[in-house]
Amino acid sequence: KGLENRFPPLLDISNAAGAKWVVVLGAGMTSDLRVPLSSQLTEGSAIRTIEGIRLWRQIKGTKLIFSGGAVFNTQSEAYGMAKLAGQLGVPESGMFREDKSLDTDDQARLVKEMVKGDTIVLVTSAAHMLRSVSLFKKQGVALIPAPTHFLIKDDPKFKPSRLFPNSGNIQAAETLFHEYMGLAWSKLKGRI
């Protein structure tokens, strides 16, 4: 929860005044043509795509950039997210792809080349936002964080399901470990 709550979600778009781009970072994809595109994207990629589209629709005059290469797949994450966005009504003229990056550091460097000195709205999972913001700021990119895909949510009502083991807790622990290892690696390499 501490990692996810470092940056508040972008619910009030007046906080995004001056942004020219909505940049959505990929979180994985598996090209399996037997299933819909929404199922080929990982949960993180699908949720980030939806949030990017929501913000793009609300922040007038922005363009979308989907970022993510073909890390362990035949198609790039950016391709999959952009294709899903098209299926959800985003015109090709409203979006761009960055298909070459293999990690978040690459994304920061390559997106910087695309946006020049413009301010971006950065969309990624809440747990991934601290590392992403650090890497993008190190590249000199002006940004407004827009975290999504929160794994830990406060629910004011008691639910009996809270008394039983939950695989979501394993996912949250895995995400926490992955992000702290990523932060440590980035610091060790001098990237942040």
mmCIF file with all atom_site columns, N, CA and C in Angstrom, residues 32-100:
data_model
loop_
_atom_site.group_PDB
_atom_site.id
_atom_site.type_symbol
_atom_site.label_atom_id
_atom_site.label_alt_id
_atom_site.label_comp_id
_atom_site.label_asym_id
_atom_site.label_entity_id
_atom_site.label_seq_id
_atom_site.pdbx_PDB_ins_code
_atom_site.Cartn_x
_atom_site.Cartn_y
_atom_site.Cartn_z
_atom_site.occupancy
_atom_site.B_iso_or_equiv
_atom_site.pdbx_formal_charge
_atom_site.auth_seq_id
_atom_site.auth_comp_id
_atom_site.auth_asym_id
_atom_site.auth_atom_id
_atom_site.pdbx_PDB_model_num
ATOM 1   N N  . ASP A 1 32  ? -1.877  -14.764 -28.582 1.00 0.00 ? 32  ASP A N  1
ATOM 2   C CA . ASP A 1 32  ? -2.605  -16.019 -28.712 1.00 0.00 ? 32  ASP A CA 1
ATOM 3   C C  . ASP A 1 32  ? -3.881  -15.695 -29.471 1.00 0.00 ? 32  ASP A C  1
ATOM 4   N N  . LEU A 1 33  ? -3.873  -15.930 -30.765 1.00 0.00 ? 33  LEU A N  1
ATOM 5   C CA . LEU A 1 33  ? -4.974  -15.516 -31.625 1.00 0.00 ? 33  LEU A CA 1
ATOM 6   C C  . LEU A 1 33  ? -6.273  -16.270 -31.359 1.00 0.00 ? 33  LEU A C  1
ATOM 7   N N  . ARG A 1 34  ? -6.235  -17.263 -30.474 1.00 0.00 ? 34  ARG A N  1
ATOM 8   C CA . ARG A 1 34  ? -7.457  -17.981 -30.120 1.00 0.00 ? 34  ARG A CA 1
ATOM 9   C C  . ARG A 1 34  ? -8.328  -17.191 -29.145 1.00 0.00 ? 34  ARG A C  1
ATOM 10  N N  . VAL A 1 35  ? -7.762  -16.150 -28.522 1.00 0.00 ? 35  VAL A N  1
ATOM 11  C CA . VAL A 1 35  ? -8.506  -15.376 -27.514 1.00 0.00 ? 35  VAL A CA 1
ATOM 12  C C  . VAL A 1 35  ? -8.587  -13.915 -27.947 1.00 0.00 ? 35  VAL A C  1
ATOM 13  N N  . PRO A 1 36  ? -9.562  -13.162 -27.412 1.00 0.00 ? 36  PRO A N  1
ATOM 14  C CA . PRO A 1 36  ? -9.678  -11.750 -27.773 1.00 0.00 ? 36  PRO A CA 1
ATOM 15  C C  . PRO A 1 36  ? -8.420  -10.976 -27.364 1.00 0.00 ? 36  PRO A C  1
ATOM 16  N N  . LEU A 1 37  ? -8.195  -9.884  -28.041 1.00 0.00 ? 37  LEU A N  1
ATOM 17  C CA . LEU A 1 37  ? -7.032  -9.041  -27.748 1.00 0.00 ? 37  LEU A CA 1
ATOM 18  C C  . LEU A 1 37  ? -7.000  -8.618  -26.280 1.00 0.00 ? 37  LEU A C  1
ATOM 19  N N  . SER A 1 38  ? -8.159  -8.333  -25.713 1.00 0.00 ? 38  SER A N  1
ATOM 20  C CA . SER A 1 38  ? -8.219  -7.929  -24.307 1.00 0.00 ? 38  SER A CA 1
ATOM 21  C C  . SER A 1 38  ? -7.666  -9.020  -23.390 1.00 0.00 ? 38  SER A C  1
ATOM 22  N N  . SER A 1 39  ? -7.707  -10.277 -23.824 1.00 0.00 ? 39  SER A N  1
ATOM 23  C CA . SER A 1 39  ? -7.144  -11.378 -23.038 1.00 0.00 ? 39  SER A CA 1
ATOM 24  C C  . SER A 1 39  ? -5.694  -11.670 -23.404 1.00 0.00 ? 39  SER A C  1
ATOM 25  N N  . GLN A 1 40  ? -5.240  -11.200 -24.539 1.00 0.00 ? 40  GLN A N  1
ATOM 26  C CA . GLN A 1 40  ? -3.829  -11.366 -24.906 1.00 0.00 ? 40  GLN A CA 1
ATOM 27  C C  . GLN A 1 40  ? -2.953  -10.416 -24.086 1.00 0.00 ? 40  GLN A C  1
ATOM 28  N N  . LEU A 1 41  ? -3.486  -9.240  -23.786 1.00 0.00 ? 41  LEU A N  1
ATOM 29  C CA . LEU A 1 41  ? -2.764  -8.303  -22.933 1.00 0.00 ? 41  LEU A CA 1
ATOM 30  C C  . LEU A 1 41  ? -2.817  -8.807  -21.498 1.00 0.00 ? 41  LEU A C  1
ATOM 31  N N  . THR A 1 42  ? -1.756  -8.571  -20.727 1.00 0.00 ? 42  THR A N  1
ATOM 32  C CA . THR A 1 42  ? -1.828  -8.900  -19.307 1.00 0.00 ? 42  THR A CA 1
ATOM 33  C C  . THR A 1 42  ? -2.860  -7.991  -18.654 1.00 0.00 ? 42  THR A C  1
ATOM 34  N N  . GLU A 1 43  ? -3.263  -8.357  -17.464 1.00 0.00 ? 43  GLU A N  1
ATOM 35  C CA . GLU A 1 43  ? -4.217  -7.524  -16.717 1.00 0.00 ? 43  GLU A CA 1
ATOM 36  C C  . GLU A 1 43  ? -3.693  -6.093  -16.597 1.00 0.00 ? 43  GLU A C  1
ATOM 37  N N  . GLY A 1 44  ? -2.410  -5.957  -16.279 1.00 0.00 ? 44  GLY A N  1
ATOM 38  C CA . GLY A 1 44  ? -1.813  -4.628  -16.134 1.00 0.00 ? 44  GLY A CA 1
ATOM 39  C C  . GLY A 1 44  ? -1.872  -3.824  -17.415 1.00 0.00 ? 44  GLY A C  1
ATOM 40  N N  . SER A 1 45  ? -1.515  -4.447  -18.544 1.00 0.00 ? 45  SER A N  1
ATOM 41  C CA . SER A 1 45  ? -1.561  -3.736  -19.832 1.00 0.00 ? 45  SER A CA 1
ATOM 42  C C  . SER A 1 45  ? -2.978  -3.321  -20.197 1.00 0.00 ? 45  SER A C  1
ATOM 43  N N  . ALA A 1 46  ? -3.947  -4.204  -19.970 1.00 0.00 ? 46  ALA A N  1
ATOM 44  C CA . ALA A 1 46  ? -5.337  -3.887  -20.309 1.00 0.00 ? 46  ALA A CA 1
ATOM 45  C C  . ALA A 1 46  ? -5.860  -2.734  -19.459 1.00 0.00 ? 46  ALA A C  1
ATOM 46  N N  . ILE A 1 47  ? -5.622  -2.776  -18.152 1.00 0.00 ? 47  ILE A N  1
ATOM 47  C CA . ILE A 1 47  ? -6.100  -1.712  -17.272 1.00 0.00 ? 47  ILE A CA 1
ATOM 48  C C  . ILE A 1 47  ? -5.401  -0.393  -17.597 1.00 0.00 ? 47  ILE A C  1
ATOM 49  N N  . ARG A 1 48  ? -4.107  -0.431  -17.847 1.00 0.00 ? 48  ARG A N  1
ATOM 50  C CA . ARG A 1 48  ? -3.379  0.795   -18.206 1.00 0.00 ? 48  ARG A CA 1
ATOM 51  C C  . ARG A 1 48  ? -3.932  1.372   -19.510 1.00 0.00 ? 48  ARG A C  1
ATOM 52  N N  . THR A 1 49  ? -4.233  0.515   -20.475 1.00 0.00 ? 49  THR A N  1
ATOM 53  C CA . THR A 1 49  ? -4.791  0.972   -21.748 1.00 0.00 ? 49  THR A CA 1
ATOM 54  C C  . THR A 1 49  ? -6.125  1.673   -21.533 1.00 0.00 ? 49  THR A C  1
ATOM 55  N N  . ILE A 1 50  ? -6.986  1.069   -20.753 1.00 0.00 ? 50  ILE A N  1
ATOM 56  C CA . ILE A 1 50  ? -8.301  1.675   -20.477 1.00 0.00 ? 50  ILE A CA 1
ATOM 57  C C  . ILE A 1 50  ? -8.134  3.028   -19.789 1.00 0.00 ? 50  ILE A C  1
ATOM 58  N N  . GLU A 1 51  ? -7.244  3.115   -18.817 1.00 0.00 ? 51  GLU A N  1
ATOM 59  C CA . GLU A 1 51  ? -7.028  4.389   -18.120 1.00 0.00 ? 51  GLU A CA 1
ATOM 60  C C  . GLU A 1 51  ? -6.445  5.434   -19.073 1.00 0.00 ? 51  GLU A C  1
ATOM 61  N N  . GLY A 1 52  ? -5.533  5.020   -19.938 1.00 0.00 ? 52  GLY A N  1
ATOM 62  C CA . GLY A 1 52  ? -4.974  5.950   -20.915 1.00 0.00 ? 52  GLY A CA 1
ATOM 63  C C  . GLY A 1 52  ? -6.043  6.512   -21.833 1.00 0.00 ? 52  GLY A C  1
ATOM 64  N N  . ILE A 1 53  ? -6.929  5.645   -22.291 1.00 0.00 ? 53  ILE A N  1
ATOM 65  C CA . ILE A 1 53  ? -8.031  6.094   -23.157 1.00 0.00 ? 53  ILE A CA 1
ATOM 66  C C  . ILE A 1 53  ? -8.943  7.048   -22.394 1.00 0.00 ? 53  ILE A C  1
ATOM 67  N N  . ARG A 1 54  ? -9.266  6.714   -21.147 1.00 0.00 ? 54  ARG A N  1
ATOM 68  C CA . ARG A 1 54  ? -10.125 7.595   -20.335 1.00 0.00 ? 54  ARG A CA 1
ATOM 69  C C  . ARG A 1 54  ? -9.520  8.992   -20.224 1.00 0.00 ? 54  ARG A C  1
ATOM 70  N N  . LEU A 1 55  ? -8.240  9.057   -19.912 1.00 0.00 ? 55  LEU A N  1
ATOM 71  C CA . LEU A 1 55  ? -7.582  10.360  -19.756 1.00 0.00 ? 55  LEU A CA 1
ATOM 72  C C  . LEU A 1 55  ? -7.474  11.085  -21.087 1.00 0.00 ? 55  LEU A C  1
ATOM 73  N N  . TRP A 1 56  ? -7.142  10.359  -22.155 1.00 0.00 ? 56  TRP A N  1
ATOM 74  C CA . TRP A 1 56  ? -7.042  10.966  -23.485 1.00 0.00 ? 56  TRP A CA 1
ATOM 75  C C  . TRP A 1 56  ? -8.378  11.600  -23.878 1.00 0.00 ? 56  TRP A C  1
ATOM 76  N N  . ARG A 1 57  ? -9.477  10.918  -23.578 1.00 0.00 ? 57  ARG A N  1
ATOM 77  C CA . ARG A 1 57  ? -10.795 11.467  -23.918 1.00 0.00 ? 57  ARG A CA 1
ATOM 78  C C  . ARG A 1 57  ? -11.114 12.713  -23.096 1.00 0.00 ? 57  ARG A C  1
ATOM 79  N N  . GLN A 1 58  ? -10.651 12.755  -21.863 1.00 0.00 ? 58  GLN A N  1
ATOM 80  C CA . GLN A 1 58  ? -10.981 13.876  -20.978 1.00 0.00 ? 58  GLN A CA 1
ATOM 81  C C  . GLN A 1 58  ? -10.042 15.066  -21.134 1.00 0.00 ? 58  GLN A C  1
ATOM 82  N N  . ILE A 1 59  ? -8.785  14.815  -21.457 1.00 0.00 ? 59  ILE A N  1
ATOM 83  C CA . ILE A 1 59  ? -7.804  15.906  -21.570 1.00 0.00 ? 59  ILE A CA 1
ATOM 84  C C  . ILE A 1 59  ? -7.726  16.290  -23.039 1.00 0.00 ? 59  ILE A C  1
ATOM 85  N N  . LYS A 1 60  ? -8.495  17.270  -23.410 1.00 0.00 ? 60  LYS A N  1
ATOM 86  C CA . LYS A 1 60  ? -8.632  17.657  -24.819 1.00 0.00 ? 60  LYS A CA 1
ATOM 87  C C  . LYS A 1 60  ? -7.291  18.096  -25.409 1.00 0.00 ? 60  LYS A C  1
ATOM 88  N N  . GLY A 1 61  ? -7.085  17.697  -26.664 1.00 0.00 ? 61  GLY A N  1
ATOM 89  C CA . GLY A 1 61  ? -5.892  18.111  -27.391 1.00 0.00 ? 61  GLY A CA 1
ATOM 90  C C  . GLY A 1 61  ? -4.680  17.231  -27.179 1.00 0.00 ? 61  GLY A C  1
ATOM 91  N N  . THR A 1 62  ? -4.813  16.166  -26.383 1.00 0.00 ? 62  THR A N  1
ATOM 92  C CA . THR A 1 62  ? -3.664  15.282  -26.175 1.00 0.00 ? 62  THR A CA 1
ATOM 93  C C  . THR A 1 62  ? -3.659  14.163  -27.210 1.00 0.00 ? 62  THR A C  1
ATOM 94  N N  . LYS A 1 63  ? -2.501  13.535  -27.332 1.00 0.00 ? 63  LYS A N  1
ATOM 95  C CA . LYS A 1 63  ? -2.349  12.351  -28.169 1.00 0.00 ? 63  LYS A CA 1
ATOM 96  C C  . LYS A 1 63  ? -1.845  11.229  -27.271 1.00 0.00 ? 63  LYS A C  1
ATOM 97  N N  . LEU A 1 64  ? -2.179  10.010  -27.658 1.00 0.00 ? 64  LEU A N  1
ATOM 98  C CA . LEU A 1 64  ? -1.776  8.831   -26.904 1.00 0.00 ? 64  LEU A CA 1
ATOM 99  C C  . LEU A 1 64  ? -0.472  8.254   -27.446 1.00 0.00 ? 64  LEU A C  1
ATOM 100 N N  . ILE A 1 65  ? 0.387   7.830   -26.541 1.00 0.00 ? 65  ILE A N  1
ATOM 101 C CA . ILE A 1 65  ? 1.557   7.037   -26.905 1.00 0.00 ? 65  ILE A CA 1
ATOM 102 C C  . ILE A 1 65  ? 1.470   5.744   -26.103 1.00 0.00 ? 65  ILE A C  1
ATOM 103 N N  . PHE A 1 66  ? 1.485   4.621   -26.810 1.00 0.00 ? 66  PHE A N  1
ATOM 104 C CA . PHE A 1 66  ? 1.569   3.321   -26.164 1.00 0.00 ? 66  PHE A CA 1
ATOM 105 C C  . PHE A 1 66  ? 3.018   2.870   -26.273 1.00 0.00 ? 66  PHE A C  1
ATOM 106 N N  . SER A 1 67  ? 3.606   2.507   -25.135 1.00 0.00 ? 67  SER A N  1
ATOM 107 C CA . SER A 1 67  ? 5.031   2.215   -25.088 1.00 0.00 ? 67  SER A CA 1
ATOM 108 C C  . SER A 1 67  ? 5.292   0.814   -24.554 1.00 0.00 ? 67  SER A C  1
ATOM 109 N N  . GLY A 1 68  ? 6.086   0.058   -25.309 1.00 0.00 ? 68  GLY A N  1
ATOM 110 C CA . GLY A 1 68  ? 6.498   -1.275  -24.869 1.00 0.00 ? 68  GLY A CA 1
ATOM 111 C C  . GLY A 1 68  ? 6.863   -2.136  -26.055 1.00 0.00 ? 68  GLY A C  1
ATOM 112 N N  . GLY A 1 69  ? 8.038   -2.706  -26.011 1.00 0.00 ? 69  GLY A N  1
ATOM 113 C CA . GLY A 1 69  ? 8.512   -3.544  -27.105 1.00 0.00 ? 69  GLY A CA 1
ATOM 114 C C  . GLY A 1 69  ? 8.035   -4.978  -27.007 1.00 0.00 ? 69  GLY A C  1
ATOM 115 N N  . ALA A 1 70  ? 8.567   -5.794  -27.882 1.00 0.00 ? 70  ALA A N  1
ATOM 116 C CA . ALA A 1 70  ? 8.252   -7.229  -27.904 1.00 0.00 ? 70  ALA A CA 1
ATOM 117 C C  . ALA A 1 70  ? 9.270   -7.943  -27.019 1.00 0.00 ? 70  ALA A C  1
ATOM 118 N N  . VAL A 1 71  ? 9.077   -7.849  -25.719 1.00 0.00 ? 71  VAL A N  1
ATOM 119 C CA . VAL A 1 71  ? 10.063  -8.372  -24.779 1.00 0.00 ? 71  VAL A CA 1
ATOM 120 C C  . VAL A 1 71  ? 10.109  -9.897  -24.825 1.00 0.00 ? 71  VAL A C  1
ATOM 121 N N  . PHE A 1 72  ? 9.011   -10.568 -24.551 1.00 0.00 ? 72  PHE A N  1
ATOM 122 C CA . PHE A 1 72  ? 8.954   -12.034 -24.584 1.00 0.00 ? 72  PHE A CA 1
ATOM 123 C C  . PHE A 1 72  ? 7.822   -12.488 -25.507 1.00 0.00 ? 72  PHE A C  1
ATOM 124 N N  . ASN A 1 73  ? 7.605   -11.781 -26.581 1.00 0.00 ? 73  ASN A N  1
ATOM 125 C CA . ASN A 1 73  ? 6.445   -12.021 -27.424 1.00 0.00 ? 73  ASN A CA 1
ATOM 126 C C  . ASN A 1 73  ? 6.781   -11.696 -28.879 1.00 0.00 ? 73  ASN A C  1
ATOM 127 N N  . THR A 1 74  ? 5.981   -12.169 -29.807 1.00 0.00 ? 74  THR A N  1
ATOM 128 C CA . THR A 1 74  ? 6.210   -11.852 -31.217 1.00 0.00 ? 74  THR A CA 1
ATOM 129 C C  . THR A 1 74  ? 5.713   -10.455 -31.573 1.00 0.00 ? 74  THR A C  1
ATOM 130 N N  . GLN A 1 75  ? 4.699   -9.959  -30.883 1.00 0.00 ? 75  GLN A N  1
ATOM 131 C CA . GLN A 1 75  ? 4.177   -8.603  -31.108 1.00 0.00 ? 75  GLN A CA 1
ATOM 132 C C  . GLN A 1 75  ? 4.568   -7.718  -29.933 1.00 0.00 ? 75  GLN A C  1
ATOM 133 N N  . SER A 1 76  ? 4.743   -6.435  -30.182 1.00 0.00 ? 76  SER A N  1
ATOM 134 C CA . SER A 1 76  ? 5.085   -5.513  -29.107 1.00 0.00 ? 76  SER A CA 1
ATOM 135 C C  . SER A 1 76  ? 3.873   -5.230  -28.229 1.00 0.00 ? 76  SER A C  1
ATOM 136 N N  . GLU A 1 77  ? 4.144   -4.889  -26.991 1.00 0.00 ? 77  GLU A N  1
ATOM 137 C CA . GLU A 1 77  ? 3.080   -4.479  -26.074 1.00 0.00 ? 77  GLU A CA 1
ATOM 138 C C  . GLU A 1 77  ? 2.369   -3.254  -26.634 1.00 0.00 ? 77  GLU A C  1
ATOM 139 N N  . ALA A 1 78  ? 3.136   -2.323  -27.198 1.00 0.00 ? 78  ALA A N  1
ATOM 140 C CA . ALA A 1 78  ? 2.556   -1.102  -27.767 1.00 0.00 ? 78  ALA A CA 1
ATOM 141 C C  . ALA A 1 78  ? 1.576   -1.433  -28.882 1.00 0.00 ? 78  ALA A C  1
ATOM 142 N N  . TYR A 1 79  ? 1.927   -2.412  -29.707 1.00 0.00 ? 79  TYR A N  1
ATOM 143 C CA . TYR A 1 79  ? 1.038   -2.842  -30.789 1.00 0.00 ? 79  TYR A CA 1
ATOM 144 C C  . TYR A 1 79  ? -0.280  -3.345  -30.215 1.00 0.00 ? 79  TYR A C  1
ATOM 145 N N  . GLY A 1 80  ? -0.207  -4.231  -29.229 1.00 0.00 ? 80  GLY A N  1
ATOM 146 C CA . GLY A 1 80  ? -1.412  -4.797  -28.633 1.00 0.00 ? 80  GLY A CA 1
ATOM 147 C C  . GLY A 1 80  ? -2.287  -3.750  -27.979 1.00 0.00 ? 80  GLY A C  1
ATOM 148 N N  . MET A 1 81  ? -1.666  -2.829  -27.232 1.00 0.00 ? 81  MET A N  1
ATOM 149 C CA . MET A 1 81  ? -2.451  -1.791  -26.555 1.00 0.00 ? 81  MET A CA 1
ATOM 150 C C  . MET A 1 81  ? -3.084  -0.847  -27.573 1.00 0.00 ? 81  MET A C  1
ATOM 151 N N  . ALA A 1 82  ? -2.338  -0.474  -28.612 1.00 0.00 ? 82  ALA A N  1
ATOM 152 C CA . ALA A 1 82  ? -2.872  0.427   -29.632 1.00 0.00 ? 82  ALA A CA 1
ATOM 153 C C  . ALA A 1 82  ? -3.997  -0.246  -30.414 1.00 0.00 ? 82  ALA A C  1
ATOM 154 N N  . LYS A 1 83  ? -3.825  -1.529  -30.683 1.00 0.00 ? 83  LYS A N  1
ATOM 155 C CA . LYS A 1 83  ? -4.880  -2.245  -31.405 1.00 0.00 ? 83  LYS A CA 1
ATOM 156 C C  . LYS A 1 83  ? -6.149  -2.309  -30.553 1.00 0.00 ? 83  LYS A C  1
ATOM 157 N N  . LEU A 1 84  ? -6.014  -2.572  -29.260 1.00 0.00 ? 84  LEU A N  1
ATOM 158 C CA . LEU A 1 84  ? -7.178  -2.578  -28.367 1.00 0.00 ? 84  LEU A CA 1
ATOM 159 C C  . LEU A 1 84  ? -7.812  -1.186  -28.319 1.00 0.00 ? 84  LEU A C  1
ATOM 160 N N  . ALA A 1 85  ? -6.988  -0.158  -28.234 1.00 0.00 ? 85  ALA A N  1
ATOM 161 C CA . ALA A 1 85  ? -7.515  1.220   -28.216 1.00 0.00 ? 85  ALA A CA 1
ATOM 162 C C  . ALA A 1 85  ? -8.316  1.494   -29.487 1.00 0.00 ? 85  ALA A C  1
ATOM 163 N N  . GLY A 1 86  ? -7.815  1.031   -30.635 1.00 0.00 ? 86  GLY A N  1
ATOM 164 C CA . GLY A 1 86  ? -8.549  1.196   -31.891 1.00 0.00 ? 86  GLY A CA 1
ATOM 165 C C  . GLY A 1 86  ? -9.886  0.483   -31.849 1.00 0.00 ? 86  GLY A C  1
ATOM 166 N N  . GLN A 1 87  ? -9.899  -0.721  -31.284 1.00 0.00 ? 87  GLN A N  1
ATOM 167 C CA . GLN A 1 87  ? -11.149 -1.468  -31.160 1.00 0.00 ? 87  GLN A CA 1
ATOM 168 C C  . GLN A 1 87  ? -12.127 -0.763  -30.213 1.00 0.00 ? 87  GLN A C  1
ATOM 169 N N  . LEU A 1 88  ? -11.604 0.059   -29.315 1.00 0.00 ? 88  LEU A N  1
ATOM 170 C CA . LEU A 1 88  ? -12.443 0.797   -28.371 1.00 0.00 ? 88  LEU A CA 1
ATOM 171 C C  . LEU A 1 88  ? -12.759 2.217   -28.861 1.00 0.00 ? 88  LEU A C  1
ATOM 172 N N  . GLY A 1 89  ? -12.447 2.500   -30.125 1.00 0.00 ? 89  GLY A N  1
ATOM 173 C CA . GLY A 1 89  ? -12.878 3.755   -30.730 1.00 0.00 ? 89  GLY A CA 1
ATOM 174 C C  . GLY A 1 89  ? -11.851 4.858   -30.844 1.00 0.00 ? 89  GLY A C  1
ATOM 175 N N  . VAL A 1 90  ? -10.597 4.613   -30.503 1.00 0.00 ? 90  VAL A N  1
ATOM 176 C CA . VAL A 1 90  ? -9.568  5.640   -30.650 1.00 0.00 ? 90  VAL A CA 1
ATOM 177 C C  . VAL A 1 90  ? -9.087  5.628   -32.101 1.00 0.00 ? 90  VAL A C  1
ATOM 178 N N  . PRO A 1 91  ? -9.164  6.761   -32.803 1.00 0.00 ? 91  PRO A N  1
ATOM 179 C CA . PRO A 1 91  ? -8.704  6.788   -34.198 1.00 0.00 ? 91  PRO A CA 1
ATOM 180 C C  . PRO A 1 91  ? -7.181  6.687   -34.273 1.00 0.00 ? 91  PRO A C  1
ATOM 181 N N  . GLU A 1 92  ? -6.693  6.112   -35.367 1.00 0.00 ? 92  GLU A N  1
ATOM 182 C CA . GLU A 1 92  ? -5.239  5.988   -35.537 1.00 0.00 ? 92  GLU A CA 1
ATOM 183 C C  . GLU A 1 92  ? -4.536  7.329   -35.455 1.00 0.00 ? 92  GLU A C  1
ATOM 184 N N  . SER A 1 93  ? -5.216  8.388   -35.895 1.00 0.00 ? 93  SER A N  1
ATOM 185 C CA . SER A 1 93  ? -4.611  9.729   -35.860 1.00 0.00 ? 93  SER A CA 1
ATOM 186 C C  . SER A 1 93  ? -4.400  10.228  -34.435 1.00 0.00 ? 93  SER A C  1
ATOM 187 N N  . GLY A 1 94  ? -5.039  9.591   -33.457 1.00 0.00 ? 94  GLY A N  1
ATOM 188 C CA . GLY A 1 94  ? -4.918  10.037  -32.068 1.00 0.00 ? 94  GLY A CA 1
ATOM 189 C C  . GLY A 1 94  ? -3.872  9.298   -31.275 1.00 0.00 ? 94  GLY A C  1
ATOM 190 N N  . MET A 1 95  ? -3.172  8.335   -31.910 1.00 0.00 ? 95  MET A N  1
ATOM 191 C CA . MET A 1 95  ? -2.222  7.548   -31.127 1.00 0.00 ? 95  MET A CA 1
ATOM 192 C C  . MET A 1 95  ? -0.945  7.217   -31.890 1.00 0.00 ? 95  MET A C  1
ATOM 193 N N  . PHE A 1 96  ? 0.096   7.015   -31.103 1.00 0.00 ? 96  PHE A N  1
ATOM 194 C CA . PHE A 1 96  ? 1.418   6.660   -31.603 1.00 0.00 ? 96  PHE A CA 1
ATOM 195 C C  . PHE A 1 96  ? 1.923   5.470   -30.801 1.00 0.00 ? 96  PHE A C  1
ATOM 196 N N  . ARG A 1 97  ? 2.908   4.771   -31.376 1.00 0.00 ? 97  ARG A N  1
ATOM 197 C CA . ARG A 1 97  ? 3.491   3.626   -30.683 1.00 0.00 ? 97  ARG A CA 1
ATOM 198 C C  . ARG A 1 97  ? 4.999   3.793   -30.547 1.00 0.00 ? 97  ARG A C  1
ATOM 199 N N  . GLU A 1 98  ? 5.495   3.364   -29.404 1.00 0.00 ? 98  GLU A N  1
ATOM 200 C CA . GLU A 1 98  ? 6.925   3.213   -29.182 1.00 0.00 ? 98  GLU A CA 1
ATOM 201 C C  . GLU A 1 98  ? 7.120   1.724   -28.989 1.00 0.00 ? 98  GLU A C  1
ATOM 202 N N  . ASP A 1 99  ? 7.688   1.040   -29.993 1.00 0.00 ? 99  ASP A N  1
ATOM 203 C CA . ASP A 1 99  ? 7.753   -0.424  -30.037 1.00 0.00 ? 99  ASP A CA 1
ATOM 204 C C  . ASP A 1 99  ? 9.121   -1.023  -29.721 1.00 0.00 ? 99  ASP A C  1
ATOM 205 N N  . LYS A 1 100 ? 10.099  -0.228  -29.412 1.00 0.00 ? 100 LYS A N  1
ATOM 206 C CA . LYS A 1 100 ? 11.459  -0.753  -29.328 1.00 0.00 ? 100 LYS A CA 1
ATOM 207 C C  . LYS A 1 100 ? 11.954  -1.020  -27.903 1.00 0.00 ? 100 LYS A C  1
#
